[in-house]
Coordinates of C-alpha atoms and ligand atoms in Angstrom, one line a residue:
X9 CA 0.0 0.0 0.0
X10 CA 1.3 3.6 -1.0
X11 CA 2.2 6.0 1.7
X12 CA 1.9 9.1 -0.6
X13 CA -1.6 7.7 -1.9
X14 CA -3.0 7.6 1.4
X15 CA -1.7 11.0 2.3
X16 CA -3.5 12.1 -1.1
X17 CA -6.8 10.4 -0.2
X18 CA -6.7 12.3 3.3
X19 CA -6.6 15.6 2.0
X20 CA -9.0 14.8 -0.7
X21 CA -11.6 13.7 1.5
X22 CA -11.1 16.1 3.9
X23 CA -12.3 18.6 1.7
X24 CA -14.7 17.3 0.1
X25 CA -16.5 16.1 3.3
X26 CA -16.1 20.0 4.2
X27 CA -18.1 20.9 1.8
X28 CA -20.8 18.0 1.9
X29 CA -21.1 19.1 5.7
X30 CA -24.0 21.9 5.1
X31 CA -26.1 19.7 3.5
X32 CA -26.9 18.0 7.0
X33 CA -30.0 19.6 8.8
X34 CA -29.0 18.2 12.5
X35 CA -27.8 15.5 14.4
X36 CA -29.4 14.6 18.1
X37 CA -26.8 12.9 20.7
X38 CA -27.3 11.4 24.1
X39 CA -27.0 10.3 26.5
X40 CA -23.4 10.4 28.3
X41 CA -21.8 13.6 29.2
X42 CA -19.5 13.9 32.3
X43 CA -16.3 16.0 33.8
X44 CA -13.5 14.2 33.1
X45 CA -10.4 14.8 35.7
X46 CA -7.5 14.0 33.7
X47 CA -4.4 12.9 35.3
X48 CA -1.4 11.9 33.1
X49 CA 0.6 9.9 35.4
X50 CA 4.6 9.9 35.1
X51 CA 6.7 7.2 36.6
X52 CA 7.0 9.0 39.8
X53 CA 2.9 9.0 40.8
X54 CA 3.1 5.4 40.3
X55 CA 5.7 4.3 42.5
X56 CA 4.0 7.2 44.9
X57 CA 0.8 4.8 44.5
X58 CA 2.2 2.0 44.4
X59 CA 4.9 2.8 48.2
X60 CA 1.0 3.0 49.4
X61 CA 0.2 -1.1 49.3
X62 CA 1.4 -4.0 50.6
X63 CA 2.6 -5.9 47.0
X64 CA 1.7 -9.1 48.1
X65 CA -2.2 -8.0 48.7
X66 CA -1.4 -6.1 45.1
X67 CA -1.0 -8.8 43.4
X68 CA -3.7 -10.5 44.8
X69 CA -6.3 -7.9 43.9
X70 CA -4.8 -8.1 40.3
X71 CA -5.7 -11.7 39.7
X72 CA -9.0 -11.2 41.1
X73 CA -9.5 -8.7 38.4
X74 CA -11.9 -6.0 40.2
X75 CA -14.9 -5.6 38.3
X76 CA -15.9 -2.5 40.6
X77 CA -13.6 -0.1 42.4
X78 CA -14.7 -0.5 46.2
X79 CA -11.5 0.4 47.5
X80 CA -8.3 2.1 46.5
X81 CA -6.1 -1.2 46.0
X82 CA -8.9 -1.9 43.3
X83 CA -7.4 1.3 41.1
X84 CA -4.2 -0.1 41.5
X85 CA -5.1 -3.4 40.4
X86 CA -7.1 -2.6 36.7
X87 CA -3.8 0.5 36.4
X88 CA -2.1 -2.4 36.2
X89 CA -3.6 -4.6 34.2
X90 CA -4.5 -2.1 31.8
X91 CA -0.9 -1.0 31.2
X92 CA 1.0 -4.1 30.8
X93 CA -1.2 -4.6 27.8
X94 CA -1.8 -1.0 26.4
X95 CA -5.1 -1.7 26.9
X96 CA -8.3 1.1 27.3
X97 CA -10.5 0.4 30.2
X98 CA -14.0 2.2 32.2
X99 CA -14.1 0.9 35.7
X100 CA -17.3 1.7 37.3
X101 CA -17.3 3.0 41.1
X102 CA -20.3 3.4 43.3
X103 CA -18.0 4.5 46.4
X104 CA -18.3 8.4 46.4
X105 CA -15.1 8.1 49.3
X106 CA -12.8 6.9 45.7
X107 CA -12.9 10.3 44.5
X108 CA -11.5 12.4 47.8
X109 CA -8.8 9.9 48.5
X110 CA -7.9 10.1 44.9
X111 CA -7.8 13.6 45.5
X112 CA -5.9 14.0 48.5
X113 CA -3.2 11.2 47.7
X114 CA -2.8 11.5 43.1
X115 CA -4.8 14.8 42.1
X116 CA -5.4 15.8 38.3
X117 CA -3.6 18.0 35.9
X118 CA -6.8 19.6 34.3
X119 CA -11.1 18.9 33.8
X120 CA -12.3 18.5 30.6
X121 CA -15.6 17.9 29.0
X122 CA -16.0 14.0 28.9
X123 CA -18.6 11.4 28.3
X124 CA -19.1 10.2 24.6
X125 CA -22.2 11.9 24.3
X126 CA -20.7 15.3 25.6
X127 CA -17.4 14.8 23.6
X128 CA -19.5 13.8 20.3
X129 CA -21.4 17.1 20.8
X130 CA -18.6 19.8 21.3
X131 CA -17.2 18.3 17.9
X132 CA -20.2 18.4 15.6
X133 CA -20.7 22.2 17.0
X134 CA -17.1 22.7 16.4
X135 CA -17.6 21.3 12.7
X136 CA -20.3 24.1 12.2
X137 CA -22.9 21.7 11.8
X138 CA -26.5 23.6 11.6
X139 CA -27.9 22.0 14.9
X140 CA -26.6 19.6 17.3
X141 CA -29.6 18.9 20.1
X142 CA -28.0 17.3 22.9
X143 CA -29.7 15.7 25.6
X144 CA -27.8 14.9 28.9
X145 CA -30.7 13.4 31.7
X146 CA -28.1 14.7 34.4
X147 CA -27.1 18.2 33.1
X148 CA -26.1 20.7 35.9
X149 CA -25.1 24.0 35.8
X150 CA -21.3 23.0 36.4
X151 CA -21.6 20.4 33.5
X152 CA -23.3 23.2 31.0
X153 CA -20.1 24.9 30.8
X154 CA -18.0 22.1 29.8
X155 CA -20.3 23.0 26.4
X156 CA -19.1 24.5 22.9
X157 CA -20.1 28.0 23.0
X158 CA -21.9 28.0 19.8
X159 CA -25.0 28.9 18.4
X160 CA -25.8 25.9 16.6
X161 CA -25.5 23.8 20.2
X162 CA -28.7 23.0 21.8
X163 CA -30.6 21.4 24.2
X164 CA -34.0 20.3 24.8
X165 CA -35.5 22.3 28.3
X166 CA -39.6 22.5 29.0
X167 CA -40.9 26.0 29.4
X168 CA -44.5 26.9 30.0
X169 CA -45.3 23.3 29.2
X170 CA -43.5 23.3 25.7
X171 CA -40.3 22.2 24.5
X172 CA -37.9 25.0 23.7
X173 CA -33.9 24.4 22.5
X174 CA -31.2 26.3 23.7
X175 CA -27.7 26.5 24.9
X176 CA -27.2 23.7 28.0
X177 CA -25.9 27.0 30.2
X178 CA -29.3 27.9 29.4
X179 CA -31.1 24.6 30.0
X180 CA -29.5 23.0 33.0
X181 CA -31.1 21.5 36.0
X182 CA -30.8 23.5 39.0
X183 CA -30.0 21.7 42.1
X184 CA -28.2 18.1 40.7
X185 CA -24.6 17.5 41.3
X186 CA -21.8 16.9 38.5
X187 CA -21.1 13.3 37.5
X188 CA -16.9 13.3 37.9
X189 CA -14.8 10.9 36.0
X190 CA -11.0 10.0 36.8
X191 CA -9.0 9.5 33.5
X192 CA -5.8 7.9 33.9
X193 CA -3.6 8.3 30.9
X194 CA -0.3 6.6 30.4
X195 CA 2.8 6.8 27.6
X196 CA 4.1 4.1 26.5
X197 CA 7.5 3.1 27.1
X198 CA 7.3 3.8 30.9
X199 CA 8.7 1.2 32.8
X200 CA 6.8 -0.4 35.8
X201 CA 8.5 -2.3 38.5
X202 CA 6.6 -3.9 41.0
X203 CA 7.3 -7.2 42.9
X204 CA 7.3 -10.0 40.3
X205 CA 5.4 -7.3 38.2
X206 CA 8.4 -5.8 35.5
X207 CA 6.6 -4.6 32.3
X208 CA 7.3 -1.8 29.8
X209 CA 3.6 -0.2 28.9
X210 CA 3.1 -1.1 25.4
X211 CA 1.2 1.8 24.2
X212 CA -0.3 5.1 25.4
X213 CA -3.6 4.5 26.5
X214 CA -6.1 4.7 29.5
X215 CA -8.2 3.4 32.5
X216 CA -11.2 5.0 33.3
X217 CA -12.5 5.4 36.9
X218 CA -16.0 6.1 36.1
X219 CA -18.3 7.6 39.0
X220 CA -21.9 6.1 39.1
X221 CA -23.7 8.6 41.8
X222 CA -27.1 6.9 43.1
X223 CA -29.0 9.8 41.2
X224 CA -27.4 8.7 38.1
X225 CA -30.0 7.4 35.9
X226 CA -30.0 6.3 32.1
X227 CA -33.4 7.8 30.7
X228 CA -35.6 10.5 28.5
X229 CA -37.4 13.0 30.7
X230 CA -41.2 12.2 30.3
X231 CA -42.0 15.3 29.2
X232 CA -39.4 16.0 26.5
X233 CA -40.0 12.7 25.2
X234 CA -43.6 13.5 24.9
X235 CA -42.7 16.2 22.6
X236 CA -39.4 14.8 20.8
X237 CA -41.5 15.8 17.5
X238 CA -40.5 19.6 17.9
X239 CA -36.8 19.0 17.7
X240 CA -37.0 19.9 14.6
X241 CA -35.6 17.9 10.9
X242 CA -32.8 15.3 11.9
X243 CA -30.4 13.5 9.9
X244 CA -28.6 11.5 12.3
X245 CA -28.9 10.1 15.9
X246 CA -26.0 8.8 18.2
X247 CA -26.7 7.3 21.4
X248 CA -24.5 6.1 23.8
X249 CA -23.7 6.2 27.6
X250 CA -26.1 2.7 28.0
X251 CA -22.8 1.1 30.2
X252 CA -24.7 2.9 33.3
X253 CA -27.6 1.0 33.4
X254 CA -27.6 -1.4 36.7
X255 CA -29.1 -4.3 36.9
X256 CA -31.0 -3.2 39.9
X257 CA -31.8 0.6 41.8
X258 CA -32.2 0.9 45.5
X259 CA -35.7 1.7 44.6
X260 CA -36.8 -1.3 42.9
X261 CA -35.8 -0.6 40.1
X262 CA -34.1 -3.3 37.7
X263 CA -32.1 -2.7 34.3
X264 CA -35.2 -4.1 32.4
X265 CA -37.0 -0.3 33.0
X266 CA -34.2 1.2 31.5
X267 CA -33.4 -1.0 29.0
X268 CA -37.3 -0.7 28.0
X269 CA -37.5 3.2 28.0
X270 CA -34.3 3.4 26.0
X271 CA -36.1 1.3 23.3
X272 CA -38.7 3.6 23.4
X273 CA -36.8 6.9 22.7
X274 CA -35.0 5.0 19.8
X275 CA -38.7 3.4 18.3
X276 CA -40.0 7.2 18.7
X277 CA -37.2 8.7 17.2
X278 CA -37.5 6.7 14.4
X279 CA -40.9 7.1 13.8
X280 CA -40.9 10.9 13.9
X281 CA -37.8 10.7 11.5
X282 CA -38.5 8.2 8.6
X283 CA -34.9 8.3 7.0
X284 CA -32.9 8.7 10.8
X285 CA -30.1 6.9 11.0
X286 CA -28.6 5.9 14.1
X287 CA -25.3 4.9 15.8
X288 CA -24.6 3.7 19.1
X289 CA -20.9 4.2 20.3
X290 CA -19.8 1.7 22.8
X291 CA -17.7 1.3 25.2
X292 CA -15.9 -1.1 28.1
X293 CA -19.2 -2.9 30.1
X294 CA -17.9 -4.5 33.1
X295 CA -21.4 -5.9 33.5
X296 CA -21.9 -8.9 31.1
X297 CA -25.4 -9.2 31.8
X298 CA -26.0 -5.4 31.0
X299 CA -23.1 -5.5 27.8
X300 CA -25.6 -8.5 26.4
X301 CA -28.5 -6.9 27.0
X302 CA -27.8 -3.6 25.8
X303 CA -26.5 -5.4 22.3
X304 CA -29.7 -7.6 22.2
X305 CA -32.2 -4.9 23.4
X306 CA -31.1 -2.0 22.2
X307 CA -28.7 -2.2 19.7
X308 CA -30.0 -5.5 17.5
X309 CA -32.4 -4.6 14.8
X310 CA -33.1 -1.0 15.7
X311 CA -29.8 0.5 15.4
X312 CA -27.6 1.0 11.8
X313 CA -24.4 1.5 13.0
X314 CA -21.8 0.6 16.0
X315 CA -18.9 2.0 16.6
X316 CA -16.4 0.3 18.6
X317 CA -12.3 -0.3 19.3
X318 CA -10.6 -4.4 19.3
X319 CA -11.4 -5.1 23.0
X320 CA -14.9 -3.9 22.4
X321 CA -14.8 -6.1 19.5
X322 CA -14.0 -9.3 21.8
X323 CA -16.3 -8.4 24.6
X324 CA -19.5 -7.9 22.3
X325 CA -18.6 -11.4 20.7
X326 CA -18.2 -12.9 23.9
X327 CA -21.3 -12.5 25.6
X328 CA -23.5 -13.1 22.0
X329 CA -21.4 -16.8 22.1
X330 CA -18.8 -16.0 19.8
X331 CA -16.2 -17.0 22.4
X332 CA -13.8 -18.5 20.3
X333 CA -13.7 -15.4 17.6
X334 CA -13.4 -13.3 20.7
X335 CA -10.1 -15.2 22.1
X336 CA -8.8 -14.7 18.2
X337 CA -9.3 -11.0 18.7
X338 CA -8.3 -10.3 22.1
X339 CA -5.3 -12.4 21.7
X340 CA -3.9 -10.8 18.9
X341 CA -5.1 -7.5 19.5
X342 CA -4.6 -5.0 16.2
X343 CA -1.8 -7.6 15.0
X344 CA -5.0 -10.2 14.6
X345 CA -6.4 -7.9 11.6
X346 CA -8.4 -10.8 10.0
X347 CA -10.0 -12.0 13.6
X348 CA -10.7 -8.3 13.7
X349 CA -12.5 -8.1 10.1
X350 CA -14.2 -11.5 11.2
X351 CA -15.7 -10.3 14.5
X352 CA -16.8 -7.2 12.8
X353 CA -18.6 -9.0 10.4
X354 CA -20.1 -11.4 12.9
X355 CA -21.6 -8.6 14.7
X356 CA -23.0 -6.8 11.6
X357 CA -24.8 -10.5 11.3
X358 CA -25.7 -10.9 14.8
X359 CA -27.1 -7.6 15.4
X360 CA -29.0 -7.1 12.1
X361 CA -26.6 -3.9 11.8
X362 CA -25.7 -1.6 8.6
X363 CA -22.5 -0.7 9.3
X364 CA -19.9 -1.4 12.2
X365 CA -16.8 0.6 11.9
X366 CA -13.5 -0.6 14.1
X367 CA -11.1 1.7 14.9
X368 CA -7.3 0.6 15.8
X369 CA -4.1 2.5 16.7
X370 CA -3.0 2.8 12.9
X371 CA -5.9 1.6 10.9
X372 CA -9.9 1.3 10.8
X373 CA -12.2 -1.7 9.2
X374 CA -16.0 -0.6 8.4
X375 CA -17.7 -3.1 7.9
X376 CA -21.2 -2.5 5.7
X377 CA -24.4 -4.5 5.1
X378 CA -25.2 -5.1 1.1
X379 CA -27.5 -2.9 -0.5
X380 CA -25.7 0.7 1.5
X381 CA -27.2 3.6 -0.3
X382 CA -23.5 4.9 -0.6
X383 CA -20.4 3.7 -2.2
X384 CA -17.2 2.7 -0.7
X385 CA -15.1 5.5 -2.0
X386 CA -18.1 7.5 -0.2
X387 CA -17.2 5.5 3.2
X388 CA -13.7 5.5 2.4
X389 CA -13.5 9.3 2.7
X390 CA -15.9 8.9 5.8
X391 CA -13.1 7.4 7.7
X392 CA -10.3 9.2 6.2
X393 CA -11.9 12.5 7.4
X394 CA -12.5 11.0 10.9
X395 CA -8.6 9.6 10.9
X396 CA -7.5 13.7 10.4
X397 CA -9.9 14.6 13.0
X398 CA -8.7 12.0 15.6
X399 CA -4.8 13.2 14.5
X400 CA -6.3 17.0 16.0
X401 CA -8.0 15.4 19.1
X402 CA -4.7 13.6 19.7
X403 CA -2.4 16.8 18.7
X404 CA -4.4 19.4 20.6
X405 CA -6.5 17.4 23.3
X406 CA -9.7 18.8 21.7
X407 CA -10.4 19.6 18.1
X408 CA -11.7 23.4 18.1
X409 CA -12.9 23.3 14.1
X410 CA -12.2 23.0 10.7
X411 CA -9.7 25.4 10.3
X412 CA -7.4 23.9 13.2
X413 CA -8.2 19.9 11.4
X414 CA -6.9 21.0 8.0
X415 CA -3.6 21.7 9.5
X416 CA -3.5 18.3 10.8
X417 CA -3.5 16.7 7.3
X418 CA 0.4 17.2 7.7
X419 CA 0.6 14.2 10.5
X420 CA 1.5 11.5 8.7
X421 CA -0.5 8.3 8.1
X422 CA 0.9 5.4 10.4
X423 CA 3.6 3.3 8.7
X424 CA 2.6 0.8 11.5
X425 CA -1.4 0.6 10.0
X426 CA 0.1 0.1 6.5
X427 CA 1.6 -2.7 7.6
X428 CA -1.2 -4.3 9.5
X429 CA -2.9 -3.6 6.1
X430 CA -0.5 -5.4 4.3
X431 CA -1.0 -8.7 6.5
X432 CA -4.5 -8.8 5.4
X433 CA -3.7 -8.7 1.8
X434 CA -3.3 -12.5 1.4
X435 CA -6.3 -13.2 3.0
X436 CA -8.6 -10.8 1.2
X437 CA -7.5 -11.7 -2.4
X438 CA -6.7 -15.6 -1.3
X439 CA -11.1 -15.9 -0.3
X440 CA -11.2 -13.7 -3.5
X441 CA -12.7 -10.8 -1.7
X442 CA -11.3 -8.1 -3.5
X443 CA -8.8 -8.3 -6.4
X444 CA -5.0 -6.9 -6.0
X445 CA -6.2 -3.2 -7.2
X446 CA -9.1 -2.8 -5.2
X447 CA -7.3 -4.3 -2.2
X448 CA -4.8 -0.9 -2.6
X449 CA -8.6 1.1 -2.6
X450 CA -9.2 -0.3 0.8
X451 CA -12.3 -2.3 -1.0
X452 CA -13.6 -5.7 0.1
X453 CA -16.9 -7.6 -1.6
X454 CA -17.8 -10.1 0.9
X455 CA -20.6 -12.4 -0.1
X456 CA -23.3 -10.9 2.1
X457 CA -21.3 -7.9 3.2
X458 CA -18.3 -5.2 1.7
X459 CA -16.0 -3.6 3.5
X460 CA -13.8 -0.6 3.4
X461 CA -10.5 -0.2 5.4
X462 CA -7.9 2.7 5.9
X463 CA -4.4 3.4 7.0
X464 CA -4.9 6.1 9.5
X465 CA -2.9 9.4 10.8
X466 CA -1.3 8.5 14.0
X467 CA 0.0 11.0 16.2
X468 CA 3.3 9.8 17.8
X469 CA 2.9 11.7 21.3
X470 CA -0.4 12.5 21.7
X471 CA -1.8 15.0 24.1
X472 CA -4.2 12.6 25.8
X473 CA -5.9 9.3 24.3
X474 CA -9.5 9.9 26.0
X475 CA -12.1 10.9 23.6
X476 CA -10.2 9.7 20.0
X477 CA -12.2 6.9 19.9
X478 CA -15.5 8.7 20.0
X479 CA -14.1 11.4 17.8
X480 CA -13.4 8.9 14.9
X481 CA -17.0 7.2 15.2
X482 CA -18.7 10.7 15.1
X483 CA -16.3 11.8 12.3
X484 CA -16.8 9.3 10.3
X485 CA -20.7 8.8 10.6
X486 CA -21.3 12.6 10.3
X487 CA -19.2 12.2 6.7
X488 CA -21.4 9.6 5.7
X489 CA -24.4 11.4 6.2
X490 CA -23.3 14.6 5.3
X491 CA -22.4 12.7 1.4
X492 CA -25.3 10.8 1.8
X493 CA -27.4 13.9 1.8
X494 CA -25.4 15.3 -0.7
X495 CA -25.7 12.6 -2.9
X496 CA -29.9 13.0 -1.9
X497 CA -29.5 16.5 -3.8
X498 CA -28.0 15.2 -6.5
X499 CA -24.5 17.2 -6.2
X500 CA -22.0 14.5 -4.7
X501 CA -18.8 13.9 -6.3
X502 CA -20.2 9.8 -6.2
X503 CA -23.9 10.7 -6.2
X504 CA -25.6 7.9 -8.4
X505 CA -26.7 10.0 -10.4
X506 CA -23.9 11.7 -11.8
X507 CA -22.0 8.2 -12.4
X508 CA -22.3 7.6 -16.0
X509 CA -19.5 4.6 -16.5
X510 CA -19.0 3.2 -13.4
X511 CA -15.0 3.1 -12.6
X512 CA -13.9 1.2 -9.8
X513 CA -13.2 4.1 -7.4
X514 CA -16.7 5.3 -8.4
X515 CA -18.3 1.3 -8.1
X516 CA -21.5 1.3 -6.2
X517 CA -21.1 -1.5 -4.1
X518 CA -25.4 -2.4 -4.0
X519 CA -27.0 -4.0 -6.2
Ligands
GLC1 C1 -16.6 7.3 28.6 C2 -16.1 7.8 30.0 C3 -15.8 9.2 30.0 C4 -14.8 9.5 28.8 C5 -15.3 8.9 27.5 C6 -14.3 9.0 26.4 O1 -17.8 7.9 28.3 O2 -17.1 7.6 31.0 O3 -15.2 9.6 31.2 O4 -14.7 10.9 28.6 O5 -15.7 7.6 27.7 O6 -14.6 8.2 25.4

């Protein structure tokens, strides 16, 4: 695969999903949004935490592999299981003690808007999308100004009995408390010595300590759902923040009330919206009960598209009884590219899905169901444009507009994610999915399914690693509607109807 070519592609798709961007009337996201307290730690915090514990109980803790934090040594024990692989991970804790003794013994460097939901948001506004209606079931006044101050931002508030949009710092709940998230972020190459414990982290990456407050619940406020129909024309919907249902609430309560009401927000979005599509972006879900519920409720059949990285990969497959695809992917990690193409496809099958898009240090795979109303150079440029947005999240910590993601077209695509590529060549014209040529596209023609993947701009010391996941799945959605629309009006580069001859860049991949 050619460097240069994929440097070309970038830019061309950049701009060209610039321009398809106004043809999008709005986009609706939910649920998630938090303050994240971001804490890079350095060689010198850890063996800080780490003087703290006995080793021996340490190690202990670690091969019990905490599912919850209920206690300090739990932290320890995912931090360290997390960076001997490189691997991201959310940890949920119901302890509200965690958060002052993490305070008082680690402290943060600086708060930043988190939550996918809240992340997704602050980058469509920054993309000068027309309208992005947010809704946050737990928005408080501190959490409203973790908000892009834009116009287009807005979210739903009741006022004299009707629903009216406007900025969260004018739509906030008076009176709730701020959901705070720890973010642990780590470089690779530090080296961590800890009894029989000697590793070097493997890449930079993350654990998440992620605060569940008893108010905390997952749902639609009766009233604004009552009158969803005045949000106005959407294109798009992306939903996620489902990891914080519980399987049961002090008052009764059980995961199947909030699994139902969540169904019903999507069914009525739908409805109200004939051509909505929707995405769900996932995330680590300690819970298996509630990570196979949430695919088999929520997700299966009602939703078009999933975004997800490889250890979301294996834990989806696990729980719908895929375990031995899962092992394959989890094994291998983003070396195990065609146990990574297989799950994907498995879970577009599983989950009746339209599109599941995998995103990797170095390289995505999206996945797509036949009969996609766009091509694959179309979804190509999709992910290309999310790739140069990710390179900004990961050069600045944040990605403040267009003007600042053009100028990361100059990171270069990862030599590392050509590579990969290149291991999948073999397979993908061996099965006769593709040809030679169209495997240096990124095209694959699966029997019931195509595919498109792309080498992708990797930023050799980012800033921080939260948030580039959900800032690829809502890059790359967002492109595809935006030249899905624009194809609608008959002025995309690819639209259907402009293609007279049908060249392969150009080939529309449905019947
Ligand atoms: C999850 C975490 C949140 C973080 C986000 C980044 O939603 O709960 O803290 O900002 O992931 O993807």
């Amino acid at each position: 695969m050619e460097f240069e070519e994929w440097e070309l592609r970038h830019k061309e798709a950049f701009f060209e999903i610039k321009e398809a961007l106004s043809y999008l009337e709005g986009i609706f996201v939910a649920y998630n949004s938090n303050i994240d307290a971001i804490k890079h730690l350095t060689p010198e915090d850890l063996c800080h935490l780490l003087e703290l514990f006995d080793q021996d109980a340490l190690q202990e803790r670690v091969e019990l592999y905490p599912r919850e934090i209920k206690e300090p040594l739990d932290i320890l024990a995912r931090l360290l299981l997390s960076m001997r692989e490189g691997k991201a991970a959310e940890v949920p804790t119901y302890t509200p003690e965690i958060h002052s003794w993490l305070k008082e013994n680690l402290g943060f460097d600086y708060a930043r808007m988190g939550g996918q939901a809240g992340i997704i948001t602050n980058l469509l506004a920054r993309l000068e999308l027309k309208k992005v209606v947010a809704y946050v079931p737990w928005l408080s006044e501190e959490q409203a100004g973790y908000f892009a101050n834009t116009k287009n931002l807005l979210h739903p508030k009741i006022e004299r009995g009707k629903l009216v949009l406007k900025h969260p710092k004018e739509a906030f709940k008076p009176n709730i408390g701020s959901k705070v998230n720890w973010i642990f972020e780590y470089s690779k190459g530090m080296l961590v010595d800890c009894g029989t414990d000697k590793f070097t982290v493997p890449r930079d990456n993350r654990l998440i300590l992620s605060s569940r407050p008893k108010w905390l619940r997952l749902e639609m406020d009766q009233q604004i759902y009552a009158a969803l129909d005045s949000l106005g024309p959407l294109d798009g919907a992306i939903l996620s923040g489902y990891q914080m249902i519980k399987e049961e609430y002090e008052d009764g309560a059980t995961y199947s009330d909030y699994v139902g009401n969540s169904v019903k927000a999507i069914e009525k979005l739908k409805a109200l919206n004939p051509g909505l599509r929707l995405h769900v972006e996932l995330t680590s879900i300690q819970n298996r009960l509630i990570r196979k519920t949430i695919l088999k409720e929520i997700i299966a059949g009602r939703i078009h598209s999933l975004g997800l990285d490889t250890v979301e990969v294996a834990n989806a497959l696990n729980v719908l009884g895929e375990e031995e695809l899962s092992y394959a992917v989890i094994k291998k990690g983003e070396n195990g590219i065609i146990a990574l193409y297989q799950g994907a496809v498995r879970l577009l099958q599983a989950l009746a899905l339209e599109r599941v898009h995998v995103h990797c240090l170095g390289f995505y795979i999206c996945v797509l169901a036949k009969g996609h109303p766009l091509n694959l150079k179309g979804h190509r440029n999709a992910l290309l444009f999310a790739s140069t947005l990710a390179a900004t999240k990961a050069l600045h910590g944040k990605v403040e507009g267009l003007l600042e993601s053009e100028a990361s077209l100059k990171v270069p695509v990862s030599e590392k994610g050509l590579e990969d590529l290149e291991n999948f060549k073999l397979y993908c014209v061996g099965r006769k999915l593709c040809t030679l040529d169209e495997f240096e596209y990124g095209y694959v023609y699966g029997r019931d399914h195509n595919a498109v993947f792309v080498p992708s701009k990797v930023v050799s010391e980012p800033k921080a690693t939260v948030g580039i996941g959900d800032t690829i799945s809502a890059g790359a959605f967002t492109g595809m509607l935006a030249l899905m629309k624009q194809n609608l009006a008959g002025k995309g580069k690819n639209s259907k109807r402009k293609e007279g001859s049908q060249t392969l860049e150009t080939r529309v991949f449905s019947a």
